[in-house]
Amino acid sequence: MPMFVDTSPPGECIFCRLAARQIPAALVCEDELTLAFMDIGQVTPGHVLVATRRHAATLADVTPEEAAAVMQTARRVALAVQTAFDPAGLTLLQANGAVGGQTVGHFHMHVVPRHEGDGIALSWPRKEPGAQVLQDYAARLRAAL
Ligand code: 5GP
Ligand code: ZN
C-alpha cells in the first residue's frame, strides 16, 4: 500500500487546489469536465495526469460523462505525447483506492510514455482457474450489472 494517501475532502485535495489555481501546475489542456497537467513525479519524461475538474474520489464516483471525458482527454494527450516525446509505447493507468495504488483521492488517469528498460513494473500473478470458474465469475458480474 502507498505510504501517503491524500484523502482530503472535496475542494481541499491537491488536485482540487491545482484546478482552482491555488497551487501551481504545468497545465497541458483543460475543458469543461477535465484538466491535464504534468505529473510532478515524471516516471518517464512526458508523464501526464488527466483529472476530473470536479472532485470525485474514484471510478465509482464519476458520472458516465466525466468518465468518457477523461478518456477522450487522455487520448488527445496521448497523441500529443506520441508526437512530442516519441515513446516506443504508452501506458494508461487509473488507480482506485489505496490498495489499488491510488495516492491522490481525486479521480485521474496517468498517461505514461514507455521506453525499453524504463523500470516501470506491475507484477501480474496470472492464474487459469478453468472454464467453470470463469462462467461463475461472469454470472456474478451479469447479476451485478
Ligand atoms: P496515484 O498514485 O493516485 O495514481 O497518482 C497520483 C500522482 O499524483 C502521483 O504520480 C504523483 O506524482 C502526482 N502528484 C502528487 N502531488 C502532486 C502535485 O502537487 N502536483 C502534480 N502535478 N502532481 C502531483
Ligand atoms: Zn479533489
mmCIF file of C-alpha atoms and ligand atoms in Angstrom, residues 14-15 18 23-25 37-41 47 49 95 101-104 108 110, ligand 1:
data_model
loop_
_atom_site.group_PDB
_atom_site.id
_atom_site.type_symbol
_atom_site.label_atom_id
_atom_site.label_comp_id
_atom_site.label_asym_id
_atom_site.label_seq_id
_atom_site.Cartn_x
_atom_site.Cartn_y
_atom_site.Cartn_z
ATOM 1 C CA ILE A 14 -4.249 18.550 -4.035
ATOM 2 C CA PHE A 15 -5.949 18.264 -7.459
ATOM 3 C CA LEU A 18 -4.490 22.674 -8.529
ATOM 4 C CA ILE A 23 -1.145 25.716 -6.299
ATOM 5 C CA PRO A 24 0.990 25.840 -9.455
ATOM 6 C CA ALA A 25 0.909 23.207 -12.173
ATOM 7 C CA PHE A 37 -1.176 18.541 -16.309
ATOM 8 C CA MET A 38 2.346 17.204 -15.873
ATOM 9 C CA ASP A 39 2.724 14.672 -13.051
ATOM 10 C CA ILE A 40 5.185 16.107 -10.525
ATOM 11 C CA GLY A 41 6.813 12.652 -10.321
ATOM 12 C CA HIS A 47 4.121 11.711 -17.920
ATOM 13 C CA LEU A 49 -2.252 13.224 -15.387
ATOM 14 C CA ALA A 95 -5.905 3.522 -9.760
ATOM 15 C CA GLY A 101 -2.374 2.076 -5.807
ATOM 16 C CA GLN A 102 -4.235 5.403 -5.619
ATOM 17 C CA THR A 103 -2.386 8.062 -3.622
ATOM 18 C CA VAL A 104 -4.497 11.107 -4.524
ATOM 19 C CA HIS A 108 -7.339 10.786 -12.517
ATOM 20 C CA HIS A 110 -1.948 8.544 -15.927
HETATM 21 P P1 5GP B 1 -1.937 7.908 -7.993
HETATM 22 O O1 5GP B 1 -0.879 7.223 -7.188
HETATM 23 O O2 5GP B 1 -3.055 8.415 -7.119
HETATM 24 O O3 5GP B 1 -2.430 7.084 -9.161
HETATM 25 O O4 5GP B 1 -1.221 9.156 -8.657
HETATM 26 C C1 5GP B 1 -1.053 10.367 -8.026
HETATM 27 C C2 5GP B 1 0.000 11.138 -8.791
HETATM 28 O O5 5GP B 1 -0.100 12.496 -8.429
HETATM 29 C C3 5GP B 1 1.429 10.698 -8.497
HETATM 30 O O6 5GP B 1 2.016 10.177 -9.684
HETATM 31 C C4 5GP B 1 2.115 11.975 -8.016
HETATM 32 O O7 5GP B 1 3.409 12.137 -8.539
HETATM 33 C C5 5GP B 1 1.182 13.061 -8.502
HETATM 34 N N1 5GP B 1 1.163 14.250 -7.655
HETATM 35 C C6 5GP B 1 1.062 14.288 -6.305
HETATM 36 N N2 5GP B 1 1.065 15.570 -5.864
HETATM 37 C C7 5GP B 1 1.159 16.343 -6.969
HETATM 38 C C8 5GP B 1 1.206 17.770 -7.159
HETATM 39 O O8 5GP B 1 1.182 18.560 -6.227
HETATM 40 N N3 5GP B 1 1.305 18.205 -8.436
HETATM 41 C C9 5GP B 1 1.354 17.332 -9.508
HETATM 42 N N4 5GP B 1 1.457 17.866 -10.718
HETATM 43 N N5 5GP B 1 1.315 16.003 -9.368
HETATM 44 C C10 5GP B 1 1.214 15.514 -8.108
#
